[in-house]
Tab-separated table of C-alpha atoms and ligand atoms in Angstrom:
chain	number	residue	atom	x	y	z
A	1	MET	CA	0.000	0.000	0.000
A	2	THR	CA	1.466	3.370	-0.947
A	3	LYS	CA	-0.669	5.464	1.370
A	4	THR	CA	0.542	8.306	3.538
A	5	ALA	CA	-1.268	9.079	6.776
A	6	ILE	CA	-0.857	11.882	9.275
A	7	ILE	CA	-1.809	11.178	12.877
A	8	THR	CA	-2.117	14.121	15.256
A	9	GLY	CA	-1.766	13.233	18.954
A	10	ILE	CA	0.838	10.582	18.095
A	11	THR	CA	2.176	10.586	21.672
A	12	GLY	CA	-1.188	9.505	23.117
A	13	GLN	CA	-2.797	6.109	23.634
A	14	ASP	CA	-4.832	6.008	20.409
A	15	GLY	CA	-2.084	7.632	18.340
A	16	ALA	CA	0.294	4.807	19.249
A	17	TYR	CA	-2.168	1.982	18.568
A	18	LEU	CA	-3.412	3.540	15.343
A	19	ALA	CA	0.145	4.069	14.073
A	20	LYS	CA	0.877	0.410	14.755
A	21	LEU	CA	-2.263	-0.621	12.879
A	22	LEU	CA	-1.467	1.520	9.814
A	23	LEU	CA	2.098	0.201	9.680
A	24	SER	CA	0.772	-3.358	9.883
A	25	LYS	CA	-1.445	-2.548	6.895
A	26	GLY	CA	1.592	-1.503	4.875
A	27	TYR	CA	1.164	2.295	4.772
A	28	SER	CA	4.284	3.646	3.123
A	29	LYS	CA	4.489	6.670	5.406
A	30	VAL	CA	2.998	7.278	8.842
A	31	ILE	CA	3.660	10.812	10.047
A	32	GLY	CA	3.000	11.716	13.652
A	33	LEU	CA	2.415	15.318	14.702
A	34	ALA	CA	3.516	16.198	18.225
A	35	ARG	CA	3.871	19.380	20.235
A	36	SER	CA	7.618	19.066	19.946
A	37	THR	CA	10.102	16.497	18.732
A	38	ASP	CA	12.450	16.841	21.677
A	39	LYS	CA	9.922	16.603	24.483
A	40	GLY	CA	10.816	12.945	24.533
A	41	ASP	CA	7.361	11.636	25.383
A	42	PHE	CA	7.376	8.856	22.828
A	43	GLU	CA	7.270	6.024	25.365
A	44	ARG	CA	4.097	4.506	23.967
A	45	LEU	CA	5.594	4.258	20.476
A	46	ASP	CA	8.759	2.804	21.971
A	47	PHE	CA	6.780	0.286	24.000
A	48	LEU	CA	5.006	-0.900	20.830
A	49	GLY	CA	8.387	-1.075	19.031
A	50	ILE	CA	7.402	1.348	16.242
A	51	LYS	CA	9.080	4.637	17.164
A	52	SER	CA	11.707	4.402	14.390
A	53	ASP	CA	9.052	3.603	11.758
A	54	ILE	CA	7.242	6.891	12.238
A	55	GLU	CA	8.271	10.317	11.053
A	56	ILE	CA	7.631	12.696	13.941
A	57	ILE	CA	7.093	16.347	13.130
A	58	ALA	CA	6.582	19.193	15.582
A	59	CYS	CA	3.467	21.177	14.829
A	60	ASP	CA	1.374	23.662	16.756
A	61	LEU	CA	-2.090	22.740	15.517
A	62	THR	CA	-3.451	26.116	16.597
A	63	ASP	CA	-1.148	27.763	14.034
A	64	ALA	CA	-3.061	27.666	10.742
A	65	GLY	CA	0.046	28.447	8.679
A	66	ALA	CA	2.048	25.624	10.238
A	67	VAL	CA	-0.774	23.132	9.643
A	68	GLU	CA	-1.109	24.229	6.018
A	69	SER	CA	2.562	23.959	5.250
A	70	ILE	CA	2.796	20.407	6.647
A	71	ILE	CA	-0.209	19.259	4.637
A	72	LYS	CA	1.180	20.939	1.496
A	73	GLN	CA	4.538	19.289	1.982
A	74	TYR	CA	3.365	15.737	2.751
A	75	ARG	CA	0.073	15.553	0.803
A	76	PRO	CA	-1.347	12.751	2.964
A	77	ASP	CA	-4.154	10.466	1.795
A	78	GLU	CA	-5.625	10.420	5.290
A	79	ILE	CA	-5.466	12.562	8.421
A	80	TYR	CA	-6.490	11.127	11.776
A	81	ASN	CA	-7.048	13.949	14.236
A	82	LEU	CA	-6.520	12.488	17.707
A	83	ALA	CA	-4.799	15.416	19.435
A	84	ALA	CA	-6.891	16.960	22.188
A	85	GLN	CA	-6.832	17.991	25.782
A	86	SER	CA	-8.604	14.714	26.539
A	87	SER	CA	-9.284	14.800	30.276
A	88	VAL	CA	-12.827	15.670	31.360
A	89	GLY	CA	-11.696	16.453	34.928
A	90	TYR	CA	-8.819	18.703	33.829
A	91	SER	CA	-11.142	20.539	31.427
A	92	PHE	CA	-12.925	22.031	34.464
A	93	GLU	CA	-9.560	23.473	35.586
A	94	ILE	CA	-8.528	24.811	32.157
A	95	PRO	CA	-11.830	25.316	30.288
A	96	SER	CA	-10.589	28.047	27.990
A	97	ALA	CA	-7.421	26.244	26.894
A	98	THR	CA	-9.397	23.020	26.418
A	99	PHE	CA	-12.035	24.688	24.281
A	100	GLN	CA	-9.527	26.685	22.276
A	101	PHE	CA	-7.223	23.822	21.423
A	102	ASN	CA	-9.899	21.183	20.863
A	103	THR	CA	-11.800	23.345	18.376
A	104	LEU	CA	-9.202	25.592	16.705
A	105	SER	CA	-6.952	22.630	15.846
A	106	VAL	CA	-9.873	20.971	14.036
A	107	MET	CA	-10.821	24.165	12.199
A	108	ASN	CA	-7.214	24.619	11.010
A	109	LEU	CA	-6.965	21.046	9.724
A	110	LEU	CA	-10.298	21.237	7.898
A	111	GLU	CA	-9.497	24.627	6.355
A	112	ALA	CA	-6.125	23.355	5.171
A	113	ILE	CA	-7.724	20.298	3.533
A	114	LYS	CA	-10.339	22.511	1.877
A	115	LYS	CA	-7.657	24.817	0.471
A	116	ILE	CA	-5.003	22.287	-0.488
A	117	ASP	CA	-6.660	19.044	-1.527
A	118	LYS	CA	-10.273	18.131	-0.919
A	119	SER	CA	-9.595	14.457	-1.574
A	120	ILE	CA	-7.679	14.083	1.727
A	121	ARG	CA	-9.792	11.968	4.061
A	122	PHE	CA	-10.226	13.217	7.631
A	123	TYR	CA	-11.068	11.412	10.862
A	124	GLN	CA	-12.162	13.394	13.928
A	125	ALA	CA	-11.990	11.910	17.429
A	126	SER	CA	-15.441	12.717	18.779
A	127	SER	CA	-16.559	11.461	22.169
A	128	SER	CA	-19.498	9.985	24.064
A	129	GLU	CA	-18.991	12.918	26.471
A	130	MET	CA	-20.811	15.062	23.879
A	131	PHE	CA	-24.061	13.426	24.912
A	132	GLY	CA	-23.777	14.339	28.591
A	133	ASN	CA	-26.501	13.310	30.950
A	134	VAL	CA	-29.036	11.537	28.817
A	135	ALA	CA	-32.488	10.438	29.870
A	136	LEU	CA	-32.775	6.725	30.596
A	137	GLN	CA	-35.230	6.237	27.749
A	138	SER	CA	-32.583	7.561	25.302
A	139	LEU	CA	-30.269	4.651	26.055
A	140	PRO	CA	-28.443	3.034	24.375
A	141	ILE	CA	-26.916	6.050	22.633
A	142	LYS	CA	-27.141	6.117	18.865
A	143	GLU	CA	-25.624	8.512	16.328
A	144	SER	CA	-28.951	10.377	15.970
A	145	LEU	CA	-29.304	11.458	19.625
A	146	LEU	CA	-28.996	15.183	20.389
A	147	PHE	CA	-25.950	16.337	22.362
A	148	HIS	CA	-26.169	17.892	25.822
A	149	PRO	CA	-22.564	17.966	27.093
A	150	VAL	CA	-21.915	18.679	30.761
A	151	SER	CA	-18.194	19.501	30.793
A	152	PRO	CA	-15.899	21.953	28.978
A	153	TYR	CA	-14.335	18.890	27.340
A	154	GLY	CA	-17.705	17.598	26.112
A	155	ILE	CA	-18.630	21.048	24.809
A	156	SER	CA	-15.339	21.397	22.937
A	157	LYS	CA	-15.781	17.952	21.375
A	158	ALA	CA	-19.356	18.748	20.352
A	159	SER	CA	-18.155	21.930	18.609
A	160	ALA	CA	-15.353	20.067	16.853
A	161	HIS	CA	-17.829	17.370	15.836
A	162	TRP	CA	-20.157	19.873	14.171
A	163	LEU	CA	-17.257	21.615	12.459
A	164	THR	CA	-16.303	18.266	10.955
A	165	VAL	CA	-19.867	17.517	9.847
A	166	ASN	CA	-20.207	21.029	8.437
A	167	TYR	CA	-17.097	20.736	6.231
A	168	ARG	CA	-18.516	17.473	4.856
A	169	GLU	CA	-21.931	18.957	4.127
A	170	ALA	CA	-20.875	22.434	3.020
A	171	TYR	CA	-17.702	21.666	1.034
A	172	GLY	CA	-17.993	17.977	0.174
A	173	LEU	CA	-14.945	16.929	2.201
A	174	PHE	CA	-14.589	13.266	3.168
A	175	THR	CA	-14.796	13.754	6.937
A	176	CYS	CA	-15.854	11.168	9.524
A	177	CYS	CA	-16.446	11.444	13.253
A	178	GLY	CA	-15.850	8.419	15.431
A	179	ILE	CA	-17.998	8.904	18.530
A	180	LEU	CA	-15.953	6.750	20.848
A	181	PHE	CA	-16.945	5.624	24.316
A	182	ASN	CA	-14.269	5.093	26.979
A	183	HIS	CA	-11.554	2.781	25.730
A	184	GLU	CA	-8.699	1.618	27.858
A	185	SER	CA	-5.253	0.056	27.707
A	186	ALA	CA	-1.926	0.167	29.486
A	187	LEU	CA	-1.115	3.162	27.259
A	188	ARG	CA	-3.869	5.333	28.764
A	189	GLY	CA	-2.697	8.440	30.632
A	190	PRO	CA	-1.883	7.702	34.303
A	191	ASN	CA	-4.695	9.885	35.662
A	192	PHE	CA	-7.515	8.056	33.887
A	193	VAL	CA	-9.499	5.970	36.319
A	194	ILE	CA	-9.145	2.437	34.895
A	195	LYS	CA	-5.418	2.831	34.220
A	196	LYS	CA	-4.918	4.261	37.719
A	197	LEU	CA	-6.934	1.448	39.287
A	198	ILE	CA	-5.108	-1.392	37.539
A	199	ASN	CA	-1.647	0.131	37.837
A	200	THR	CA	-2.109	0.826	41.555
A	201	ALA	CA	-3.655	-2.600	42.229
A	202	ILE	CA	-0.665	-4.339	40.599
A	203	ASN	CA	1.711	-2.133	42.572
A	204	ILE	CA	-0.127	-3.087	45.790
A	205	GLN	CA	0.161	-6.762	44.876
A	206	GLN	CA	3.891	-6.313	44.190
A	207	GLY	CA	4.337	-4.554	47.547
A	208	LYS	CA	5.181	-1.175	45.974
A	209	SER	CA	2.043	0.657	47.090
A	210	GLY	CA	-0.266	0.468	50.103
A	211	SER	CA	-3.664	1.558	48.910
A	212	LEU	CA	-5.864	2.793	46.104
A	213	THR	CA	-7.839	6.038	46.573
A	214	MET	CA	-10.976	6.538	44.492
A	215	GLY	CA	-13.951	8.921	44.275
A	216	ASN	CA	-17.380	8.000	42.947
A	217	LEU	CA	-17.601	4.214	42.549
A	218	ALA	CA	-21.208	4.347	41.371
A	219	ILE	CA	-20.415	5.691	37.892
A	220	SER	CA	-21.464	3.350	35.118
A	221	ARG	CA	-19.698	3.394	31.776
A	222	ASP	CA	-19.411	1.554	28.517
A	223	TRP	CA	-15.731	0.560	28.620
A	224	GLY	CA	-13.842	-1.038	25.731
A	225	TYR	CA	-10.369	-2.105	24.584
A	226	ALA	CA	-8.373	0.626	22.788
A	227	PRO	CA	-6.530	-1.552	20.207
A	228	LYS	CA	-9.909	-2.715	18.874
A	229	TYR	CA	-11.316	0.808	18.734
A	230	VAL	CA	-8.559	2.175	16.479
A	231	GLU	CA	-9.571	-0.451	13.883
A	232	ALA	CA	-12.908	1.351	13.600
A	233	MET	CA	-11.130	4.675	12.915
A	234	TRP	CA	-9.286	3.120	9.989
A	235	LEU	CA	-12.413	1.396	8.651
A	236	MET	CA	-14.309	4.710	8.590
A	237	LEU	CA	-11.800	6.233	6.174
A	238	GLN	CA	-11.898	3.204	3.831
A	239	GLN	CA	-15.622	3.474	3.002
A	240	ASP	CA	-17.171	4.822	-0.230
A	241	THR	CA	-18.968	7.598	1.637
A	242	ALA	CA	-18.103	9.546	4.762
A	243	ASN	CA	-20.262	9.101	7.852
A	244	ASP	CA	-20.239	9.252	11.656
A	245	PHE	CA	-20.274	6.202	13.896
A	246	VAL	CA	-20.751	5.358	17.570
A	247	ILE	CA	-17.953	3.028	18.657
A	248	CYS	CA	-18.561	1.268	21.943
A	249	SER	CA	-18.780	-2.137	23.571
A	250	GLY	CA	-22.554	-1.927	24.021
A	251	THR	CA	-22.287	-3.160	27.613
A	252	VAL	CA	-22.301	-1.169	30.820
A	253	THR	CA	-20.434	-1.783	34.071
A	254	THR	CA	-20.083	0.191	37.289
A	255	LEU	CA	-16.648	1.275	38.424
A	256	GLN	CA	-17.335	-0.602	41.659
A	257	ASN	CA	-17.793	-3.826	39.719
A	258	ILE	CA	-14.510	-3.303	37.873
A	259	ILE	CA	-12.673	-2.647	41.147
A	260	LEU	CA	-14.144	-5.777	42.740
A	261	THR	CA	-13.125	-7.871	39.720
A	262	VAL	CA	-9.585	-6.467	39.569
A	263	PHE	CA	-9.043	-6.925	43.316
A	264	ASP	CA	-10.442	-10.443	43.119
A	265	LYS	CA	-8.214	-11.401	40.170
A	266	LEU	CA	-5.129	-10.016	41.950
A	267	GLY	CA	-6.074	-11.553	45.323
A	268	LEU	CA	-6.306	-8.193	47.125
A	269	ASP	CA	-8.518	-7.370	50.094
A	270	LEU	CA	-10.843	-4.434	49.468
A	271	ASN	CA	-11.129	-3.406	53.139
A	272	THR	CA	-7.352	-3.186	53.553
A	273	HIS	CA	-6.417	-1.499	50.305
A	274	LEU	CA	-9.292	0.691	49.087
A	275	ARG	CA	-9.814	4.272	50.353
A	276	LEU	CA	-12.629	6.592	49.315
A	277	ASP	CA	-12.066	10.331	49.125
A	278	SER	CA	-14.752	12.853	48.206
A	279	ALA	CA	-12.032	15.129	46.803
A	280	PHE	CA	-11.928	12.740	43.825
A	281	MET	CA	-15.628	13.327	43.068
A	282	ARG	CA	-16.732	15.680	40.267
A	283	SER	CA	-19.350	18.369	40.829
A	284	LEU	CA	-21.122	17.238	37.680
A	285	ASP	CA	-20.552	13.724	36.391
A	286	LEU	CA	-22.304	11.577	33.838
A	287	GLY	CA	-24.789	9.069	35.182
A	288	LEU	CA	-25.583	5.837	33.378
A	289	ILE	CA	-24.408	5.927	29.765
A	290	PHE	CA	-23.806	3.243	27.158
A	291	GLY	CA	-23.960	3.014	23.409
A	292	ASP	CA	-25.323	1.066	20.472
A	293	ASN	CA	-22.609	-0.058	18.032
A	294	SER	CA	-24.941	-1.693	15.506
A	295	LYS	CA	-24.382	0.926	12.770
A	296	ALA	CA	-20.594	0.402	12.944
A	297	LYS	CA	-21.027	-3.363	12.905
A	298	LYS	CA	-23.403	-3.287	9.950
A	299	GLU	CA	-21.802	-0.613	7.772
A	300	LEU	CA	-18.117	-0.892	8.669
A	301	GLY	CA	-18.020	-4.610	9.429
A	302	TRP	CA	-16.368	-3.657	12.736
A	303	GLU	CA	-16.459	-6.447	15.283
A	304	TYR	CA	-16.340	-6.120	19.058
A	305	ASP	CA	-16.816	-9.266	21.062
A	306	ILE	CA	-14.724	-8.704	24.203
A	307	SER	CA	-16.609	-9.235	27.466
A	308	THR	CA	-15.914	-7.045	30.518
A	309	ASN	CA	-14.172	-9.967	32.181
A	310	GLU	CA	-11.923	-10.503	29.119
A	311	LEU	CA	-11.262	-6.767	28.961
A	312	ILE	CA	-10.071	-6.726	32.576
A	313	ASP	CA	-7.837	-9.765	31.960
A	314	ALA	CA	-6.301	-8.055	28.910
A	315	LEU	CA	-5.776	-4.780	30.796
A	316	ILE	CA	-4.044	-6.557	33.692
A	317	GLN	CA	-1.748	-8.504	31.318
A	318	ASP	CA	-0.909	-5.347	29.322
A	319	GLU	CA	-0.260	-3.355	32.506
A	320	LEU	CA	2.109	-6.048	33.791
A	321	ALA	CA	4.024	-5.857	30.494
A	322	TRP	CA	4.088	-2.033	30.690
A	323	ILE	CA	5.347	-2.030	34.296
A	324	ASP	CA	8.069	-4.553	33.369
A	325	TRP	CA	9.083	-2.501	30.352
A	326	MET	CA	9.224	0.738	32.354
A	327	GLY	CA	11.288	-1.070	35.009
A	328	SER	CA	13.752	-2.403	32.446
A	329	LYS	CA	14.129	1.085	30.942
A	330	LYS	CA	15.031	2.495	34.354
A	331	ASN	CA	17.592	-0.280	34.886
A	332	ILE	CA	19.249	0.482	31.548
A	333	LYS	CA	19.598	4.180	32.556
K	1	NAP	P1	-4.439	10.973	25.060
K	1	NAP	O1	-3.714	9.716	25.379
K	1	NAP	O2	-4.714	11.941	26.139
K	1	NAP	O3	-3.655	11.696	23.874
K	1	NAP	C1	-3.962	13.004	23.514
K	1	NAP	C2	-2.960	13.493	22.506
K	1	NAP	O4	-3.260	14.868	22.237
K	1	NAP	C3	-1.510	13.446	23.002
K	1	NAP	O5	-0.674	13.139	21.921
K	1	NAP	C4	-1.261	14.879	23.456
K	1	NAP	O6	0.080	15.307	23.354
K	1	NAP	C5	-2.089	15.641	22.435
K	1	NAP	N1	-2.405	16.978	22.958
K	1	NAP	C6	-3.133	17.291	24.056
K	1	NAP	N2	-3.171	18.618	24.234
K	1	NAP	C7	-2.456	19.150	23.238
K	1	NAP	C8	-2.107	20.485	22.866
K	1	NAP	N3	-2.541	21.517	23.567
K	1	NAP	N4	-1.318	20.648	21.776
K	1	NAP	C9	-0.899	19.592	21.049
K	1	NAP	N5	-1.196	18.305	21.347
K	1	NAP	C10	-1.955	18.104	22.417
K	1	NAP	O7	-5.856	10.653	24.383
K	1	NAP	P2	-6.362	9.281	23.713
K	1	NAP	O8	-6.973	8.436	24.768
K	1	NAP	O9	-5.277	8.753	22.838
K	1	NAP	O10	-7.565	9.824	22.833
K	1	NAP	C11	-7.367	10.224	21.468
K	1	NAP	C12	-8.482	11.163	21.063
K	1	NAP	O11	-9.739	10.512	21.240
K	1	NAP	C13	-8.574	12.437	21.897
K	1	NAP	O12	-8.999	13.466	21.033
K	1	NAP	C14	-9.660	12.128	22.919
K	1	NAP	O13	-10.285	13.317	23.353
K	1	NAP	C15	-10.582	11.266	22.094
K	1	NAP	N6	-11.378	10.295	22.855
K	1	NAP	C16	-10.763	9.421	23.682
K	1	NAP	C17	-11.521	8.486	24.379
K	1	NAP	C18	-10.871	7.465	25.285
K	1	NAP	O14	-11.605	6.767	26.005
K	1	NAP	N7	-9.559	7.301	25.263
K	1	NAP	C19	-12.909	8.445	24.201
K	1	NAP	C20	-13.499	9.347	23.308
K	1	NAP	C21	-12.724	10.253	22.618
K	1	NAP	P3	1.077	15.354	24.638
K	1	NAP	O15	1.584	13.949	24.783
K	1	NAP	O16	2.125	16.304	24.217
K	1	NAP	O17	0.261	15.803	25.809
């Protein structure tokens, strides 16, 4: 395959898994855009063994001129826009920066495609957080449901989503939004709840940590496995027509249930090792939310058949490998 793809947010969880997927499909060039090339945060690419196969370019996505010149120079077939301030919690602390980056970056990419080459296909990382607190009768969430975001992050993603749809409808660009529900892996940022839970639980088991502190255990989410979700991103850009898709597991689990399962699998006692702290609670959090992936299954042929129990097993195995790898890196230094 002689395709060239640009991935923004290459240093993140999805950027790393997607880059690996595109390389495995024989893309001739996978270009990763990062805030800087010398920041050195390419651990995820290193962990997956693909760092040297990717051309990393520094680009400020809020600088329209910089975005244009990279697209002019590399003329990609596909652009996957994964860069975003992606933490809901942090978006309450830096609402303006979150909104600015998460929308302006998308506008600059779409404008550049419109000006330079309308045949470039564009994927936008939309989010289930755009739906916010939905009424029970609206569940499971489908593509057609109206948004009502309840965080600066959700609002920024909803704006970016509509920008992407608008450039498809108004200018005929091939733009797709993947409306992804929470997806996890060992490559997730350390502050995200499932990563934190599994990493800390393993550290407790290995005697390196005493306890796990959590906030609201009652939250229910539709959690899935990140390496499977990036397959859906790629599939969207291979279709004859551009469209938007909900990508989710279709099942819902409480955080409490995940904690119980992880502790049980690792042989840890809940009473000894789990602490609750209201400081970890959000003033406004989503209630019950889960999605319907039938459109993606039918139209993209995307398959997701991982149960919650299998997901937790995979996350524990991956986290063990990550912890080992991080340990061996420290020993080499
Ligand atoms: P992630 O691990 O947090 O990665 C985010 C990427 O965006 C990183 O490469 C980060 O670069 C970059 N970024 C953040 N702020 C930036 C800024 N101001 N300037 C330039 N780059 C910036 O996120 P992810 O889990 O891979 O998610 C990928 C995309 O999917 C994101 O847009 C996220 O909002 C969306 N999404 C994720 C989920 C999920 O469950 N994971 C669900 C729905 C949607 P640095 O390394 O330099 O910080």
